[in-house]
XYZ file of C-alpha atoms in Angstrom:
517
model
C 226.378 -60.463 42.525
C 229.304 -58.469 41.179
C 231.265 -60.251 38.426
C 235.060 -60.401 38.829
C 237.615 -61.120 36.057
C 241.147 -62.168 37.085
C 243.931 -61.497 34.532
C 247.301 -63.085 35.439
C 249.746 -65.100 33.347
C 250.978 -67.268 36.242
C 248.484 -70.087 36.795
C 249.477 -70.700 40.446
C 249.048 -67.006 41.294
C 245.571 -66.990 39.690
C 244.559 -69.988 41.807
C 245.875 -68.283 44.941
C 243.857 -65.142 44.215
C 240.681 -67.162 43.598
C 241.173 -68.993 46.911
C 241.918 -65.764 48.839
C 238.755 -63.857 47.888
C 235.787 -64.109 50.292
C 233.302 -64.421 47.440
C 230.016 -64.948 49.271
C 230.766 -62.368 51.963
C 231.610 -59.714 49.350
C 228.646 -60.585 47.127
C 230.894 -61.492 44.165
C 231.251 -64.249 41.574
C 234.150 -65.295 39.347
C 233.331 -64.147 35.806
C 236.440 -65.762 34.333
C 240.220 -66.122 34.286
C 242.630 -64.898 31.585
C 246.374 -65.454 31.137
C 246.881 -62.184 29.207
C 245.190 -58.944 28.136
C 244.030 -60.287 24.755
C 242.156 -63.183 26.362
C 240.690 -60.779 28.956
C 239.290 -58.543 26.192
C 237.568 -61.550 24.611
C 235.840 -62.326 27.930
C 234.892 -58.665 28.385
C 233.222 -58.662 24.950
C 231.153 -61.761 25.727
C 229.858 -61.062 29.232
C 229.366 -58.186 31.689
C 232.193 -57.725 34.182
C 232.141 -55.334 37.161
C 235.680 -55.701 38.549
C 238.944 -56.499 36.749
C 242.009 -57.640 38.714
C 244.940 -57.525 36.344
C 248.683 -58.099 36.377
C 250.807 -55.588 34.454
C 253.633 -57.734 33.043
C 252.103 -60.397 30.728
C 252.782 -61.857 27.251
C 250.786 -61.083 24.071
C 248.962 -58.096 25.617
C 250.230 -56.706 28.916
C 248.363 -54.748 31.572
C 249.046 -51.398 29.961
C 247.599 -52.581 26.668
C 244.545 -53.988 28.417
C 243.933 -50.720 30.276
C 244.260 -48.718 27.035
C 241.769 -50.946 25.208
C 239.300 -50.836 28.098
C 239.487 -47.045 28.091
C 239.025 -46.838 24.303
C 236.063 -49.223 24.411
C 234.560 -47.273 27.338
C 234.294 -50.369 29.514
C 233.043 -49.096 32.889
C 234.739 -51.499 35.292
C 236.447 -51.118 38.616
C 240.129 -51.941 37.951
C 242.580 -53.291 40.523
C 246.191 -53.606 39.344
C 248.329 -56.418 40.779
C 252.030 -56.061 40.069
C 255.446 -56.653 41.533
C 256.770 -53.813 39.437
C 257.002 -50.387 41.053
C 258.301 -48.792 37.857
C 256.754 -45.345 37.423
C 255.683 -46.041 33.836
C 253.344 -48.789 34.994
C 251.987 -46.694 37.844
C 251.451 -43.691 35.536
C 249.559 -45.850 33.054
C 247.353 -47.128 35.872
C 246.655 -43.574 37.055
C 245.721 -42.404 33.537
C 243.369 -45.363 33.218
C 241.664 -44.363 36.488
C 242.563 -47.571 38.256
C 240.731 -48.005 41.575
C 243.613 -49.667 43.459
C 247.272 -50.568 42.868
C 248.557 -53.547 44.883
C 252.081 -54.913 44.928
C 252.923 -58.606 44.946
C 253.097 -60.747 46.987
C 249.437 -60.047 47.579
C 248.169 -59.812 51.139
C 244.767 -61.632 51.195
C 243.414 -59.266 53.874
C 244.366 -56.191 51.845
C 242.986 -57.752 48.664
C 239.594 -58.339 50.265
C 239.565 -54.812 51.673
C 240.083 -53.226 48.257
C 237.466 -55.528 46.732
C 235.036 -54.424 49.455
C 235.783 -50.778 48.620
C 235.225 -51.505 44.936
C 231.846 -53.099 45.719
C 230.792 -49.993 47.660
C 231.749 -47.751 44.749
C 229.773 -49.929 42.343
C 226.731 -49.806 44.623
C 226.932 -46.019 44.822
C 227.262 -45.778 41.028
C 224.162 -47.932 40.625
C 222.169 -45.792 43.061
C 223.399 -42.638 41.352
C 222.223 -43.911 37.961
C 218.808 -44.746 39.438
C 218.550 -41.298 41.009
C 219.418 -39.651 37.719
C 216.775 -41.761 35.983
C 214.132 -40.699 38.559
C 214.225 -36.899 39.038
C 211.848 -37.040 42.025
C 214.008 -39.599 43.799
C 217.130 -37.523 43.133
C 215.584 -34.356 44.596
C 213.939 -36.040 47.601
C 217.071 -37.978 48.597
C 219.210 -34.851 48.314
C 216.700 -32.968 50.490
C 217.096 -35.563 53.255
C 220.856 -36.022 52.892
C 223.412 -34.022 54.886
C 224.317 -31.856 51.919
C 224.612 -28.096 51.653
C 221.745 -25.910 50.468
C 223.888 -25.049 47.450
C 224.127 -28.727 46.467
C 220.367 -29.124 46.905
C 219.693 -26.104 44.696
C 221.998 -27.539 42.011
C 220.065 -30.835 41.957
C 216.740 -28.973 41.970
C 217.827 -26.804 39.040
C 218.742 -29.914 37.049
C 215.311 -31.502 37.611
C 212.997 -28.500 37.978
C 211.141 -29.340 34.769
C 209.751 -32.534 36.335
C 208.116 -30.478 39.115
C 206.296 -28.024 36.865
C 202.695 -27.554 38.071
C 203.434 -29.819 41.033
C 203.731 -29.212 44.754
C 205.186 -31.494 47.414
C 203.563 -32.369 50.741
C 205.985 -33.733 53.344
C 205.073 -35.738 56.434
C 207.363 -37.509 58.897
C 206.425 -40.458 61.067
C 208.075 -41.515 64.314
C 207.024 -44.827 65.897
C 207.300 -45.526 69.611
C 208.741 -48.990 68.892
C 211.712 -49.123 66.541
C 211.202 -51.434 63.571
C 214.422 -50.462 61.804
C 215.950 -53.530 60.195
C 212.797 -55.632 60.715
C 212.087 -57.865 57.744
C 209.279 -56.494 55.586
C 209.106 -53.123 57.370
C 210.110 -50.921 54.442
C 207.877 -52.890 52.100
C 204.883 -52.458 54.420
C 205.440 -48.683 54.512
C 205.570 -48.564 50.737
C 202.293 -50.525 50.520
C 200.632 -48.022 52.868
C 202.095 -45.146 50.837
C 200.701 -46.674 47.632
C 197.191 -45.975 48.980
C 197.867 -42.207 49.111
C 195.813 -39.981 46.781
C 199.073 -38.746 45.198
C 202.326 -40.541 44.275
C 204.246 -40.923 47.546
C 207.846 -41.994 48.167
C 209.144 -43.371 51.478
C 212.641 -42.658 52.850
C 214.327 -43.291 56.215
C 215.654 -40.145 57.863
C 219.390 -40.020 58.622
C 219.354 -39.803 62.434
C 218.800 -42.383 65.180
C 215.159 -41.601 66.043
C 213.638 -44.158 63.614
C 211.973 -41.378 61.605
C 210.482 -42.095 58.186
C 209.861 -39.313 55.642
C 206.931 -39.337 53.202
C 207.121 -37.131 50.091
C 203.823 -36.798 48.209
C 203.663 -35.193 44.766
C 200.335 -33.363 44.269
C 198.996 -31.281 41.409
C 198.705 -27.505 41.698
C 196.636 -25.798 42.860
C 196.584 -27.716 46.151
C 193.037 -26.748 47.132
C 190.828 -27.632 50.095
C 189.590 -30.825 48.440
C 193.135 -31.999 47.779
C 194.113 -31.270 51.390
C 191.090 -33.175 52.694
C 191.958 -36.227 50.573
C 195.541 -36.147 51.866
C 194.535 -35.743 55.515
C 192.008 -38.596 55.249
C 194.745 -40.827 53.892
C 197.113 -39.781 56.714
C 194.502 -40.838 59.284
C 194.145 -44.184 57.504
C 197.939 -44.559 57.416
C 198.064 -43.774 61.158
C 195.525 -46.460 62.073
C 196.854 -49.127 59.707
C 200.434 -48.628 60.907
C 199.442 -49.089 64.556
C 197.446 -52.198 63.649
C 200.367 -53.708 61.723
C 203.275 -52.808 64.016
C 201.787 -51.908 67.403
C 202.886 -49.207 69.803
C 202.174 -45.506 69.603
C 202.927 -43.319 66.595
C 203.115 -39.649 65.796
C 203.015 -38.027 62.389
C 204.279 -34.493 61.799
C 203.162 -32.588 58.745
C 203.644 -29.071 57.376
C 202.375 -26.917 54.534
C 202.696 -27.887 50.885
C 205.916 -26.741 49.175
C 205.516 -25.068 45.777
C 209.205 -24.299 45.113
C 211.407 -27.382 45.153
C 214.416 -25.366 46.337
C 212.440 -24.846 49.582
C 211.833 -28.540 50.179
C 214.238 -28.618 53.106
C 212.233 -25.961 54.972
C 209.125 -28.103 54.392
C 210.951 -31.121 55.779
C 212.111 -29.107 58.807
C 208.521 -28.084 59.523
C 207.353 -31.722 59.482
C 210.237 -32.736 61.740
C 209.449 -29.855 64.121
C 205.880 -31.152 64.485
C 207.303 -34.459 65.745
C 208.550 -32.627 68.850
C 204.984 -32.515 70.204
C 202.691 -35.032 71.864
C 198.925 -34.556 71.818
C 197.551 -34.939 75.350
C 200.499 -37.152 76.151
C 200.071 -39.468 73.162
C 201.030 -39.737 69.519
C 198.799 -38.156 66.900
C 198.831 -36.456 63.496
C 200.260 -33.058 64.385
C 200.322 -30.066 62.043
C 203.337 -27.848 62.595
C 201.282 -24.638 62.356
C 198.795 -25.824 64.997
C 201.435 -26.963 67.481
C 203.988 -24.131 67.272
C 201.931 -21.848 69.519
C 202.238 -24.377 72.367
C 206.017 -24.343 72.881
C 205.613 -22.951 76.401
C 206.346 -25.217 79.348
C 203.533 -27.646 80.236
C 201.624 -27.336 83.466
C 203.676 -28.590 86.423
C 202.326 -30.545 89.408
C 201.725 -28.322 92.426
C 203.912 -29.772 95.175
C 206.328 -27.859 97.353
C 209.898 -28.758 98.228
C 208.767 -29.077 101.844
C 206.205 -31.727 100.863
C 208.802 -33.671 98.867
C 211.281 -33.491 101.765
C 208.648 -34.807 104.201
C 207.685 -37.563 101.770
C 211.312 -38.739 101.572
C 211.743 -38.512 105.339
C 208.696 -40.778 105.818
C 210.111 -43.172 103.183
C 206.655 -44.184 101.934
C 206.924 -45.650 98.414
C 203.170 -45.642 97.882
C 203.159 -41.856 98.361
C 205.943 -41.542 95.770
C 203.889 -43.644 93.348
C 200.980 -41.211 93.720
C 203.317 -38.276 93.134
C 204.721 -39.918 89.974
C 201.191 -40.521 88.652
C 200.279 -36.902 89.450
C 203.292 -35.623 87.476
C 202.506 -37.764 84.419
C 198.803 -36.925 84.647
C 199.495 -33.200 84.818
C 201.895 -33.311 81.854
C 199.380 -35.297 79.799
C 196.529 -32.830 80.369
C 198.051 -30.231 78.043
C 196.590 -30.323 74.533
C 200.078 -30.172 73.039
C 203.126 -31.256 75.036
C 206.351 -29.792 73.653
C 208.987 -32.458 74.310
C 211.941 -30.114 75.049
C 209.784 -28.242 77.587
C 208.628 -31.521 79.167
C 212.234 -32.679 79.462
C 213.126 -29.438 81.240
C 210.295 -30.028 83.731
C 211.732 -33.484 84.449
C 215.262 -32.095 84.841
C 214.039 -29.437 87.260
C 212.039 -31.977 89.261
C 214.978 -34.407 89.485
C 217.253 -31.607 90.680
C 214.640 -30.676 93.316
C 214.374 -34.317 94.375
C 218.147 -34.454 94.932
C 218.022 -31.242 96.962
C 215.124 -32.525 99.081
C 216.886 -35.854 99.705
C 219.747 -33.874 101.257
C 217.342 -31.871 103.392
C 215.736 -35.111 104.545
C 219.200 -36.270 105.633
C 219.963 -38.816 102.892
C 221.807 -36.906 100.126
C 221.035 -39.268 97.222
C 223.035 -38.663 94.021
C 220.502 -39.614 91.340
C 223.072 -39.897 88.543
C 224.952 -42.479 90.640
C 221.730 -44.179 91.714
C 220.440 -44.835 88.164
C 223.881 -45.555 86.683
C 224.001 -42.746 84.097
C 223.830 -38.972 83.877
C 220.165 -38.230 84.469
C 220.182 -35.229 82.106
C 221.427 -37.449 79.251
C 218.726 -39.970 80.089
C 215.985 -37.322 80.157
C 217.123 -35.833 76.841
C 216.474 -39.222 75.192
C 212.826 -39.244 76.307
C 210.485 -39.209 73.290
C 207.216 -40.509 74.762
C 205.180 -40.082 77.937
C 205.790 -43.762 78.694
C 209.525 -43.006 78.670
C 208.970 -40.204 81.189
C 206.895 -42.488 83.409
C 209.571 -45.211 83.276
C 212.279 -42.676 84.157
C 210.388 -41.319 87.186
C 209.575 -44.847 88.315
C 213.257 -45.818 88.200
C 214.338 -42.615 89.979
C 211.882 -43.026 92.855
C 212.748 -46.724 93.169
C 216.491 -46.014 93.388
C 216.039 -43.060 95.758
C 214.036 -45.168 98.188
C 216.496 -48.054 97.898
C 219.282 -45.663 98.895
C 217.247 -44.273 101.790
C 216.392 -47.753 103.053
C 220.041 -48.816 102.883
C 221.173 -45.766 104.847
C 218.462 -46.257 107.460
C 219.629 -49.835 108.005
C 223.148 -48.787 109.057
C 224.098 -49.294 112.733
C 225.818 -46.579 114.774
C 229.113 -48.473 114.413
C 228.663 -48.473 110.622
C 228.031 -44.736 110.665
C 231.150 -44.104 112.759
C 233.231 -46.008 110.196
C 231.591 -43.979 107.428
C 232.491 -40.745 109.258
C 236.115 -41.872 109.634
C 236.283 -42.815 105.953
C 234.726 -39.516 104.941
C 237.239 -37.505 107.004
C 240.252 -39.454 105.733
C 239.243 -39.110 102.066
C 237.370 -35.782 102.017
C 239.136 -33.841 104.783
C 239.310 -30.792 102.485
C 235.481 -30.555 102.387
C 233.148 -29.133 105.000
C 232.216 -32.070 107.250
C 229.595 -31.552 109.951
C 228.808 -34.292 112.488
C 225.380 -32.801 113.238
C 224.384 -33.065 109.570
C 225.683 -36.630 109.390
C 223.644 -37.609 112.457
C 220.528 -36.124 110.846
C 221.291 -37.859 107.554
C 221.402 -41.277 109.229
C 218.714 -40.505 111.834
C 221.045 -41.102 114.791
C 221.120 -39.051 117.984
C 223.945 -36.508 117.719
C 225.198 -36.925 121.313
C 225.143 -40.713 121.004
C 227.072 -40.568 117.710
C 229.678 -38.202 119.251
C 230.275 -40.574 122.177
C 230.547 -43.613 119.922
C 232.995 -41.778 117.673
C 235.263 -40.873 120.630
C 235.049 -44.407 121.988
C 236.138 -45.781 118.600
C 238.944 -43.258 117.868
C 239.978 -41.960 121.299
C 239.390 -38.416 120.043
C 236.497 -36.074 119.604
C 235.205 -35.505 116.092
C 236.773 -32.006 115.974
C 240.160 -33.236 117.234
C 240.196 -36.149 114.783
C 239.357 -33.911 111.836
C 241.974 -31.357 112.922
C 244.662 -34.017 113.267
C 243.979 -35.437 109.801
C 244.045 -31.988 108.215
C 247.215 -30.869 110.027
C 249.042 -34.135 109.286
C 248.256 -33.751 105.610
C 249.280 -30.073 105.726
C 252.641 -30.925 107.307
C 253.284 -33.511 104.605
C 252.528 -30.991 101.862
C 254.701 -28.272 103.412
C 257.703 -30.359 104.475
C 257.756 -33.033 101.759
C 256.171 -31.326 98.764
C 257.464 -27.796 99.260
C 254.077 -26.049 99.262
C 253.715 -22.732 101.049
C 251.286 -22.308 103.949
C 249.048 -20.202 101.700
C 248.959 -22.892 98.997
C 248.363 -25.632 101.547
C 245.421 -23.889 103.206
C 243.011 -24.431 100.312
C 244.151 -28.020 99.798
C 243.276 -29.064 103.369
C 239.958 -27.211 103.607
C 240.729 -23.713 104.907
C 239.302 -20.788 102.956
C 241.293 -18.247 105.013
C 245.076 -18.824 104.628
C 245.916 -16.552 107.581
C 243.656 -18.454 109.931
C 245.191 -21.705 108.678
C 248.750 -20.435 109.243
C 247.951 -19.437 112.832
C 246.194 -22.759 113.491
C 249.029 -24.767 111.906
C 251.757 -23.083 114.017
C 249.703 -23.291 117.186
C 248.941 -26.982 116.610
C 252.529 -28.071 116.097
C 253.968 -25.608 118.674
C 251.645 -27.020 121.326
C 252.678 -30.511 120.308
C 256.355 -29.612 120.634
C 255.785 -28.109 124.112
C 254.086 -31.319 125.255
C 257.020 -33.385 124.006
C 259.555 -31.087 125.769
C 257.629 -31.276 129.047
C 257.563 -35.047 128.819
C 261.319 -35.154 128.182
C 261.909 -32.881 131.259
C 259.906 -35.158 133.535
C 261.891 -38.093 132.290
């Protein structure tokens, strides 16, 4: 708990500050209260204080005097100045004393707690920094993992290079199938497993969202065959014990030993690269050097687009289940499965499935069907079980969509055609394709459409397009050339001729009717 000293000559203001601070939430305790700087210095001499909140205008010893004394005595506290005085002399004194925050009265409790929270974070970082400086290995390993520049890493390595004399570092990274991040006792269990290593080993979480843990082992040089064997035997033991303790699958990526600490990041990258492989579809201990030669695409199931189209047309889910199992089985047969290549196979297959659903007359949009962009979903796949779950969901949703479309009556399809024309008149709309999509006889659908609308499909589509064109030309001021593309004509000259003919013929019919009248 961080200790807080409040220095304020007004008793009622001190009480208000004490009541405003969210002590437990911030992890803080009240170290004491002082009515002036002299009394505050007495408290500071007797007990450790982490944060000082002080007024500037006080009797006996004011805030400026207190800040001067704290600086002279090298008291390393976070200082927050509370004052109703905006005079530059006070502010300048606070700046020279390296005050953390400067708040004006009346004090806003929300703002006060925010600056105290910031002070606590700075204190925590200072504490970690001191620990890192005290442990040269920890300082170098944490900097290797952190998102810092290579120049910063080399600076830290230069400072601590003496500690690594006659030492090499072996780096491994573990990635569990089931996330345990934040689980009580998880970090401690990893450290217990690491304590069984043949060489001192430190455990650190990696800084991305894949639940990766980094293991840095410090071995003596030369790192000979016997040393490697001892390390690999321990890794196998770690692998088994982890799965027993936490369940699920696990993969461990490891690279070569690193003899120059400035090259630690390349060693880490090699271990991380090994995590991008599965071994026969499952997790394993994977050496980067062994796996790198297998970055080519895995074997793909041999099934033609024609076969997929026929499968969808038959709408047999049990056949789709066999196809899904064949895909997963084929992917798993490779000794090493490179995850980016496997994801590309899944993307290509899903794209083919969409294409074949259109050929079968159903035109299923898989992104819409599963509720998210399927490429984003595939790019999150880390395990063969994830791939199997994705394919299972895709096939399930595709067949749901097909079944729903097959259940539509002719009247439903006619309404769908009308809706499609009225909203997508600028697109190519073909009644023959629609009839095939919904497995309805084309002639029957044409007759039902005319019975419902009083017009043929072609006449209805033409009327909608020409009505919209007239609105754009007469009300919106678009030219015939500009309007053509908007209403679905690729050739503006053909559109212009059709537009004039359509409305000229309409005018002639109206004139003839007026003459008969």
